[in-house]
PDB file of C-alpha atoms in Angstrom:
ATOM      1  CA  MET K 191      15.249 -12.687  -4.220  1.00  0.00           C
ATOM      2  CA  LYS K 192      11.670 -12.698  -4.674  1.00  0.00           C
ATOM      3  CA  VAL K 193      11.752 -17.551  -5.387  1.00  0.00           C
ATOM      4  CA  GLU K 194      14.635 -17.417  -3.053  1.00  0.00           C
ATOM      5  CA  ALA K 195      12.208 -15.600  -0.307  1.00  0.00           C
ATOM      6  CA  ALA K 196       9.464 -17.549  -1.338  1.00  0.00           C
ATOM      7  CA  ARG K 197      11.268 -20.708  -1.000  1.00  0.00           C
ATOM      8  CA  SER K 198      12.341 -20.965   2.120  1.00  0.00           C
ATOM      9  CA  THR K 199      11.288 -22.195   5.259  1.00  0.00           C
ATOM     10  CA  VAL K 200       9.329 -19.238   7.793  1.00  0.00           C
ATOM     11  CA  THR K 201      12.052 -18.665  10.403  1.00  0.00           C
ATOM     12  CA  GLU K 202      11.966 -14.221  10.420  1.00  0.00           C
ATOM     13  CA  LEU K 203       8.876 -13.264  12.339  1.00  0.00           C
ATOM     14  CA  GLU K 204       9.573 -10.257  13.339  1.00  0.00           C
ATOM     15  CA  THR K 205      10.096  -6.959  10.628  1.00  0.00           C
ATOM     16  CA  PRO K 206      12.224  -3.817  11.389  1.00  0.00           C
ATOM     17  CA  GLU K 207       8.334  -1.607  12.037  1.00  0.00           C
ATOM     18  CA  GLY K 208       7.884  -3.754  15.153  1.00  0.00           C
ATOM     19  CA  PHE K 209       5.391  -6.219  13.797  1.00  0.00           C
ATOM     20  CA  ARG K 210       5.447 -10.233  13.717  1.00  0.00           C
ATOM     21  CA  PHE K 211       3.894 -12.244  11.167  1.00  0.00           C
ATOM     22  CA  ASP K 212       2.385 -14.131  13.578  1.00  0.00           C
ATOM     23  CA  MET K 213       0.008 -11.464  14.818  1.00  0.00           C
ATOM     24  CA  ASP K 214      -3.032 -11.276  14.566  1.00  0.00           C
ATOM     25  CA  LYS K 215      -4.972  -8.275  13.354  1.00  0.00           C
ATOM     26  CA  GLU K 216      -5.830  -7.379  16.970  1.00  0.00           C
ATOM     27  CA  ALA K 217      -2.177  -6.966  17.814  1.00  0.00           C
ATOM     28  CA  VAL K 218      -1.110  -5.677  14.603  1.00  0.00           C
ATOM     29  CA  ASN K 219      -3.964  -2.978  15.192  1.00  0.00           C
ATOM     30  CA  LYS K 220      -2.149  -2.503  18.841  1.00  0.00           C
ATOM     31  CA  ILE K 221       1.163  -1.825  17.691  1.00  0.00           C
ATOM     32  CA  ILE K 222       0.277   0.971  14.610  1.00  0.00           C
ATOM     33  CA  SER K 223      -1.827   2.319  17.695  1.00  0.00           C
ATOM     34  CA  SER K 224       1.608   2.665  19.400  1.00  0.00           C
ATOM     35  CA  PHE K 225       3.110   5.421  17.074  1.00  0.00           C
ATOM     36  CA  PRO K 226       2.725   8.557  17.259  1.00  0.00           C
ATOM     37  CA  GLN K 227      -0.621   9.611  14.765  1.00  0.00           C
ATOM     38  CA  HIS K 228      -1.810  12.435  13.460  1.00  0.00           C
ATOM     39  CA  GLU K 229      -5.035  12.935  10.955  1.00  0.00           C
ATOM     40  CA  ASN K 230      -4.914  15.129   7.780  1.00  0.00           C
ATOM     41  CA  GLY K 231      -8.748  15.141   6.478  1.00  0.00           C
ATOM     42  CA  TYR K 232     -10.156  11.156   6.050  1.00  0.00           C
ATOM     43  CA  ARG K 233      -5.732  10.190   6.237  1.00  0.00           C
ATOM     44  CA  THR K 234      -4.267   8.962   9.724  1.00  0.00           C
ATOM     45  CA  PHE K 235      -0.306   9.472   9.068  1.00  0.00           C
ATOM     46  CA  GLU K 236       2.624   7.577  12.261  1.00  0.00           C
ATOM     47  CA  GLU K 237       5.620   8.178  12.580  1.00  0.00           C
ATOM     48  CA  LEU K 238       8.636   5.921  12.071  1.00  0.00           C
ATOM     49  CA  SER K 239      11.460   5.924  13.289  1.00  0.00           C
ATOM     50  CA  PHE K 240      14.414   5.356  10.551  1.00  0.00           C
ATOM     51  CA  GLY K 241      18.036   5.458  11.991  1.00  0.00           C
ATOM     52  CA  ASP K 242      17.923   9.033  13.724  1.00  0.00           C
ATOM     53  CA  ALA K 243      15.787  10.461  12.171  1.00  0.00           C
ATOM     54  CA  ILE K 244      12.053  10.242  11.845  1.00  0.00           C
ATOM     55  CA  TYR K 245       9.154  10.672   9.406  1.00  0.00           C
ATOM     56  CA  GLU K 246       5.588  10.572   8.793  1.00  0.00           C
ATOM     57  CA  VAL K 247       4.104   8.062   6.516  1.00  0.00           C
ATOM     58  CA  VAL K 248       1.397   5.904   5.977  1.00  0.00           C
ATOM     59  CA  LEU K 249       0.897   2.222   7.126  1.00  0.00           C
ATOM     60  CA  TRP K 250      -1.731   0.269   4.892  1.00  0.00           C
ATOM     61  CA  ASN K 251      -2.570  -2.966   3.073  1.00  0.00           C
ATOM     62  CA  PHE K 252      -1.822  -4.813   5.766  1.00  0.00           C
ATOM     63  CA  LYS K 253      -2.894  -8.575   4.865  1.00  0.00           C
ATOM     64  CA  TYR K 254      -3.451 -12.137   6.283  1.00  0.00           C
ATOM     65  CA  TYR K 255      -3.456 -15.553   5.236  1.00  0.00           C
ATOM     66  CA  GLU K 256      -5.016 -18.076   8.189  1.00  0.00           C
ATOM     67  CA  GLY K 257      -5.468 -15.041  10.304  1.00  0.00           C
ATOM     68  CA  LYS K 258      -1.561 -13.494  10.814  1.00  0.00           C
ATOM     69  CA  LEU K 259       0.112 -11.210   9.544  1.00  0.00           C
ATOM     70  CA  CYS K 260       1.946 -11.132   5.887  1.00  0.00           C
ATOM     71  CA  SER K 261       2.202  -8.264   4.349  1.00  0.00           C
ATOM     72  CA  TYR K 262       1.778  -4.002   5.266  1.00  0.00           C
ATOM     73  CA  ASP K 263       2.640  -1.574   3.250  1.00  0.00           C
ATOM     74  CA  ILE K 264       4.391   2.047   4.108  1.00  0.00           C
ATOM     75  CA  SER K 265       3.920   5.046   1.911  1.00  0.00           C
ATOM     76  CA  ILE K 266       6.550   7.611   2.518  1.00  0.00           C
ATOM     77  CA  GLU K 267       5.641  10.787   0.358  1.00  0.00           C
ATOM     78  CA  GLY K 268       7.590  13.670  -0.635  1.00  0.00           C
ATOM     79  CA  LYS K 269      10.221  12.118   0.583  1.00  0.00           C
ATOM     80  CA  ALA K 270      12.644  10.536  -2.211  1.00  0.00           C
ATOM     81  CA  ASN K 271      15.525  12.566  -1.344  1.00  0.00           C
ATOM     82  CA  ILE K 272      15.761   9.703   1.724  1.00  0.00           C
ATOM     83  CA  LEU K 273      15.651   6.870  -0.268  1.00  0.00           C
ATOM     84  CA  ASP K 274      19.573   6.302   0.575  1.00  0.00           C
ATOM     85  CA  GLU K 275      19.334   6.960   3.789  1.00  0.00           C
ATOM     86  CA  ILE K 276      15.944   4.627   4.041  1.00  0.00           C
ATOM     87  CA  ILE K 277      18.376   2.025   1.969  1.00  0.00           C
ATOM     88  CA  ASN K 278      21.669   1.489   4.676  1.00  0.00           C
ATOM     89  CA  HIS K 279      18.806   1.505   7.955  1.00  0.00           C
ATOM     90  CA  TYR K 280      18.136  -1.955   6.663  1.00  0.00           C
ATOM     91  CA  LYS K 281      21.016  -2.821   6.217  1.00  0.00           C
ATOM     92  CA  THR K 282      21.866  -1.829   9.423  1.00  0.00           C
ATOM     93  CA  VAL K 283      18.790  -3.441  11.421  1.00  0.00           C
ATOM     94  CA  LEU K 284      18.193  -6.539   9.141  1.00  0.00           C
ATOM     95  CA  LYS K 285      23.239  -6.786   9.730  1.00  0.00           C
ATOM     96  CA  ASP K 286      22.638 -10.577   7.615  1.00  0.00           C
ATOM     97  CA  TYR K 287      20.735 -10.070   4.308  1.00  0.00           C
ATOM     98  CA  GLN K 288      21.045 -10.468   0.803  1.00  0.00           C
ATOM     99  CA  PHE K 289      20.357  -7.330  -1.257  1.00  0.00           C
ATOM    100  CA  GLU K 290      20.044  -6.474  -4.630  1.00  0.00           C
ATOM    101  CA  SER K 291      19.196  -3.001  -6.483  1.00  0.00           C
ATOM    102  CA  MET K 292      17.783  -2.163  -9.751  1.00  0.00           C
ATOM    103  CA  PRO K 293      17.674   1.728 -10.817  1.00  0.00           C
ATOM    104  CA  ASP K 294      15.660   2.705 -13.886  1.00  0.00           C
ATOM    105  CA  HIS K 295      13.686  -0.444 -14.317  1.00  0.00           C
ATOM    106  CA  HIS K 296      10.240   0.562 -16.472  1.00  0.00           C
ATOM    107  CA  GLY K 297      10.587   4.240 -14.794  1.00  0.00           C
ATOM    108  CA  PHE K 298      11.190   3.149 -11.143  1.00  0.00           C
ATOM    109  CA  ASP K 299      14.012   2.098  -9.035  1.00  0.00           C
ATOM    110  CA  PHE K 300      13.520  -1.408  -6.661  1.00  0.00           C
ATOM    111  CA  TYR K 301      16.293  -1.936  -3.757  1.00  0.00           C
ATOM    112  CA  GLY K 302      15.052  -5.301  -2.345  1.00  0.00           C
ATOM    113  CA  PHE K 303      16.435  -7.392   0.912  1.00  0.00           C
ATOM    114  CA  THR K 304      15.718 -10.516   1.952  1.00  0.00           C
ATOM    115  CA  LYS K 305      16.507 -12.344   4.778  1.00  0.00           C
ATOM    116  CA  GLY K 306      15.346 -15.574   4.881  1.00  0.00           C
ATOM    117  CA  ASN K 307      11.262 -15.315   4.478  1.00  0.00           C
ATOM    118  CA  LEU K 308      11.479 -11.619   5.520  1.00  0.00           C
ATOM    119  CA  PHE K 309      11.283 -10.124   2.019  1.00  0.00           C
ATOM    120  CA  ILE K 310      11.634  -5.491   1.426  1.00  0.00           C
ATOM    121  CA  GLU K 311      11.438  -3.903  -1.191  1.00  0.00           C
ATOM    122  CA  ILE K 312      11.611  -0.156  -1.642  1.00  0.00           C
ATOM    123  CA  THR K 313      10.286   1.655  -4.689  1.00  0.00           C
ATOM    124  CA  LYS K 314      11.099   4.498  -6.025  1.00  0.00           C
ATOM    125  CA  ASP K 315       8.880   6.134  -9.095  1.00  0.00           C
ATOM    126  CA  LYS K 316      11.380   8.586 -10.949  1.00  0.00           C
ATOM    127  CA  TYR K 317       8.374  10.738 -12.040  1.00  0.00           C
ATOM    128  CA  ASP K 318       7.220  11.561  -8.956  1.00  0.00           C
ATOM    129  CA  SER K 319       8.768  12.519  -5.010  1.00  0.00           C
ATOM    130  CA  ASP K 320       7.404   9.490  -2.774  1.00  0.00           C
ATOM    131  CA  LEU K 321       8.697   6.411  -1.258  1.00  0.00           C
ATOM    132  CA  HIS K 322       6.809   2.880  -1.504  1.00  0.00           C
ATOM    133  CA  ILE K 323       8.470  -0.041   0.962  1.00  0.00           C
ATOM    134  CA  THR K 324       6.407  -3.889   1.059  1.00  0.00           C
ATOM    135  CA  CYS K 325       7.222  -5.742   3.814  1.00  0.00           C
ATOM    136  CA  GLU K 326       6.410  -9.645   3.065  1.00  0.00           C
ATOM    137  CA  ASN K 327       6.320 -13.131   4.623  1.00  0.00           C
ATOM    138  CA  ARG K 328       6.806 -13.878   1.158  1.00  0.00           C
ATOM    139  CA  PRO K 329       6.395 -17.914   0.873  1.00  0.00           C
ATOM    140  CA  VAL K 330       2.835 -17.475   3.007  1.00  0.00           C
ATOM    141  CA  ALA K 331       2.196 -13.483   0.790  1.00  0.00           C
ATOM    142  CA  ILE K 332       2.566 -16.066  -2.418  1.00  0.00           C
ATOM    143  CA  LYS K 333      -0.204 -18.788  -0.820  1.00  0.00           C
ATOM    144  CA  LEU K 334      -2.432 -15.690  -0.328  1.00  0.00           C
ATOM    145  CA  LYS K 335      -2.369 -14.578  -3.833  1.00  0.00           C
ATOM    146  CA  ASP K 336      -2.948 -17.884  -4.775  1.00  0.00           C
ATOM    147  CA  ASN K 337      -5.386 -18.677  -2.806  1.00  0.00           C
ATOM    148  CA  THR K 338      -8.864 -17.916  -4.618  1.00  0.00           C
ATOM    149  CA  ASN K 339     -10.843 -17.648  -1.157  1.00  0.00           C
ATOM    150  CA  ILE K 340      -8.801 -15.091   0.212  1.00  0.00           C
ATOM    151  CA  ASN K 341      -9.832 -11.328  -0.362  1.00  0.00           C
ATOM    152  CA  ALA K 342      -6.484 -10.549  -2.642  1.00  0.00           C
ATOM    153  CA  THR K 343      -6.734  -7.170  -4.685  1.00  0.00           C
ATOM    154  CA  PRO K 344      -8.109  -8.524  -8.115  1.00  0.00           C
ATOM    155  CA  THR K 345      -6.884  -8.563 -11.263  1.00  0.00           C
ATOM    156  CA  ILE K 346      -7.450  -6.654 -14.033  1.00  0.00           C
ATOM    157  CA  THR K 347      -7.539  -7.638 -17.836  1.00  0.00           C
ATOM    158  CA  ALA K 348      -6.124  -5.142 -19.613  1.00  0.00           C
ATOM    159  CA  SER K 349      -8.501  -3.004 -21.566  1.00  0.00           C
ATOM    160  CA  VAL K 350     -11.176  -3.243 -19.812  1.00  0.00           C
ATOM    161  CA  GLU K 351     -14.209  -1.100 -19.849  1.00  0.00           C
ATOM    162  CA  VAL K 352     -14.183   2.056 -16.706  1.00  0.00           C
ATOM    163  CA  LYS K 353     -17.125   3.439 -16.916  1.00  0.00           C
ATOM    164  CA  ASN K 354     -20.128   4.431 -14.029  1.00  0.00           C
ATOM    165  CA  SER K 355     -22.544   1.965 -13.030  1.00  0.00           C
ATOM    166  CA  GLY K 356     -26.499   2.840 -14.221  1.00  0.00           C
ATOM    167  CA  TRP K 357     -27.625   1.767 -10.997  1.00  0.00           C
ATOM    168  CA  ASP K 358     -25.766   4.140  -8.820  1.00  0.00           C
ATOM    169  CA  GLY K 359     -23.063   5.561 -11.000  1.00  0.00           C
ATOM    170  CA  SER K 360     -20.427   3.847  -8.635  1.00  0.00           C
ATOM    171  CA  VAL K 361     -17.099   2.796 -10.935  1.00  0.00           C
ATOM    172  CA  LYS K 362     -15.984  -0.627 -10.174  1.00  0.00           C
ATOM    173  CA  GLN K 363     -12.713  -0.155 -10.342  1.00  0.00           C
ATOM    174  CA  VAL K 364     -12.480   2.719  -8.387  1.00  0.00           C
ATOM    175  CA  LYS K 365     -14.658   0.820  -5.303  1.00  0.00           C
ATOM    176  CA  ASP K 366     -12.172  -2.685  -5.742  1.00  0.00           C
ATOM    177  CA  TYR K 367      -8.813   0.046  -5.197  1.00  0.00           C
ATOM    178  CA  LEU K 368     -10.485   1.739  -2.246  1.00  0.00           C
ATOM    179  CA  LYS K 369     -11.971  -1.708  -0.499  1.00  0.00           C
ATOM    180  CA  TYR K 370      -8.308  -4.459  -1.379  1.00  0.00           C
ATOM    181  CA  SER K 371      -5.691  -1.703  -1.066  1.00  0.00           C
ATOM    182  CA  TYR K 372      -6.924   2.020   0.384  1.00  0.00           C
ATOM    183  CA  LEU K 373      -8.613   1.839   3.036  1.00  0.00           C
ATOM    184  CA  ARG K 374      -8.282   0.806   6.541  1.00  0.00           C
ATOM    185  CA  ASP K 375     -11.363  -0.042   7.779  1.00  0.00           C
ATOM    186  CA  PRO K 376     -13.101  -0.994   4.464  1.00  0.00           C
ATOM    187  CA  ASP K 377     -16.352  -2.228   5.938  1.00  0.00           C
ATOM    188  CA  SER K 378     -16.884   1.914   7.134  1.00  0.00           C
ATOM    189  CA  TYR K 379     -16.876   2.890   3.401  1.00  0.00           C
ATOM    190  CA  GLU K 380     -19.897   4.605   2.242  1.00  0.00           C
ATOM    191  CA  SER K 381     -20.242   6.578  -1.258  1.00  0.00           C
ATOM    192  CA  ILE K 382     -21.984   9.928  -1.442  1.00  0.00           C
ATOM    193  CA  GLU K 383     -21.937  10.894  -4.580  1.00  0.00           C
ATOM    194  CA  TRP K 384     -19.393   9.647  -7.819  1.00  0.00           C
ATOM    195  CA  SER K 385     -18.814  12.306 -11.130  1.00  0.00           C
ATOM    196  CA  GLU K 386     -19.211  11.207 -14.745  1.00  0.00           C
ATOM    197  CA  VAL K 387     -15.580   9.245 -15.994  1.00  0.00           C
ATOM    198  CA  LYS K 388     -13.519  11.834 -18.530  1.00  0.00           C
ATOM    199  CA  ARG K 389     -11.299   9.644 -21.013  1.00  0.00           C
ATOM    200  CA  LYS K 390      -7.810  11.518 -21.677  1.00  0.00           C
ATOM    201  CA  ASP K 391      -4.926  10.979 -23.363  1.00  0.00           C
ATOM    202  CA  ASP K 392      -3.419   9.384 -20.269  1.00  0.00           C
ATOM    203  CA  GLY K 393      -6.493   7.447 -18.976  1.00  0.00           C
ATOM    204  CA  PHE K 394      -9.543   7.693 -17.190  1.00  0.00           C
ATOM    205  CA  TYR K 395     -10.923  10.689 -14.302  1.00  0.00           C
ATOM    206  CA  VAL K 396     -13.472  10.266 -11.482  1.00  0.00           C
ATOM    207  CA  ARG K 397     -13.828  12.466  -8.883  1.00  0.00           C
ATOM    208  CA  HIS K 398     -15.995  10.265  -5.875  1.00  0.00           C
ATOM    209  CA  LYS K 399     -16.834  11.939  -2.969  1.00  0.00           C
ATOM    210  CA  TYR K 400     -17.310   9.093   0.543  1.00  0.00           C
ATOM    211  CA  ARG K 401     -17.602   8.391   3.638  1.00  0.00           C
ATOM    212  CA  ALA K 402     -15.053   6.272   5.871  1.00  0.00           C
ATOM    213  CA  GLU K 403     -13.462   5.736   9.134  1.00  0.00           C
ATOM    214  CA  ASN K 404     -10.158   7.322   9.729  1.00  0.00           C
ATOM    215  CA  GLY K 405      -7.312   5.329  11.765  1.00  0.00           C
ATOM    216  CA  PHE K 406      -8.863   6.573  15.605  1.00  0.00           C
ATOM    217  CA  GLY K 407     -12.056   5.488  14.511  1.00  0.00           C
ATOM    218  CA  GLY K 408     -13.521   8.477  13.504  1.00  0.00           C
ATOM    219  CA  SER K 409     -16.063   8.776  10.248  1.00  0.00           C
ATOM    220  CA  VAL K 410     -14.741  11.310   7.873  1.00  0.00           C
ATOM    221  CA  VAL K 411     -15.822  12.641   4.245  1.00  0.00           C
ATOM    222  CA  ALA K 412     -12.836  12.696   1.311  1.00  0.00           C
ATOM    223  CA  ASN K 413     -13.541  13.940  -2.500  1.00  0.00           C
ATOM    224  CA  GLN K 414     -10.802  12.476  -4.463  1.00  0.00           C
ATOM    225  CA  LEU K 415      -9.573  12.551  -7.927  1.00  0.00           C
ATOM    226  CA  PHE K 416      -8.758   8.908  -9.426  1.00  0.00           C
ATOM    227  CA  HIS K 417      -6.519   8.453 -12.056  1.00  0.00           C
ATOM    228  CA  LEU K 418      -7.116   5.417 -13.777  1.00  0.00           C
ATOM    229  CA  ASP K 419      -4.955   3.844 -16.772  1.00  0.00           C
ATOM    230  CA  PHE K 420      -6.677   1.920 -20.275  1.00  0.00           C
ATOM    231  CA  SER K 421      -5.651  -1.291 -18.450  1.00  0.00           C
ATOM    232  CA  GLY K 422      -8.077  -0.003 -15.344  1.00  0.00           C
ATOM    233  CA  ASN K 423      -5.544   0.266 -12.484  1.00  0.00           C
ATOM    234  CA  VAL K 424      -5.620   3.477 -10.338  1.00  0.00           C
ATOM    235  CA  VAL K 425      -3.085   4.689 -10.607  1.00  0.00           C
ATOM    236  CA  ASP K 426      -3.120   8.548  -8.999  1.00  0.00           C
ATOM    237  CA  VAL K 427      -5.387   9.848  -5.859  1.00  0.00           C
ATOM    238  CA  LYS K 428      -5.584  13.735  -5.235  1.00  0.00           C
ATOM    239  CA  ASP K 429      -7.766  14.854  -2.539  1.00  0.00           C
ATOM    240  CA  LEU K 430      -9.745  17.614  -3.732  1.00  0.00           C
ATOM    241  CA  TYR K 431     -11.025  20.237  -0.890  1.00  0.00           C
TER     242      TYR K 431
END
């Protein structure tokens, strides 16, 4: 399905959440600000409608190619029990689509929708209670990933060294994760302190305290524990209070 979407002519511009793939960042931010929002520490949650129900979500990882939106992610935390409801919602709003399910694939359940160039993937980790949705203009998203001049998430090779910098104590993999995949406004990031990296049986752990802007433009301080696997990928983030 991904291959078919990647080869499609770009005809589908509207997404189920009300975005368009011809929007620039300013237009996207206007749509985001139109959703009911609330803050929880450093994070901003939006309220989105899925059918007749409204759920708190995190809209994030908006990516642009040549100034136009090409993909974004939606996280619904602690709501794995609504998976069927979410799938049925997309079946209703997309109407003319192709659907594919791949349950229990290396510990994840995958459900994909293709409508021309529009590709939507719903992912459920079998070991936690979160749902993750990715919405892509697939052929353009492929161009973004292939273009080394665009700030795509860096590829981290296996068996990298996860350690504190001798200069400022920072951990490169965590900084890259914050900049490319996590923070709403990466330019507002300001490091405060780092703990020593600890190696355990399931990977590496490091605590990081930093300041960044939330969705309302206010500066907040986050104190988080980052869990990295042995390839240097951030696999979990926990808030510390």
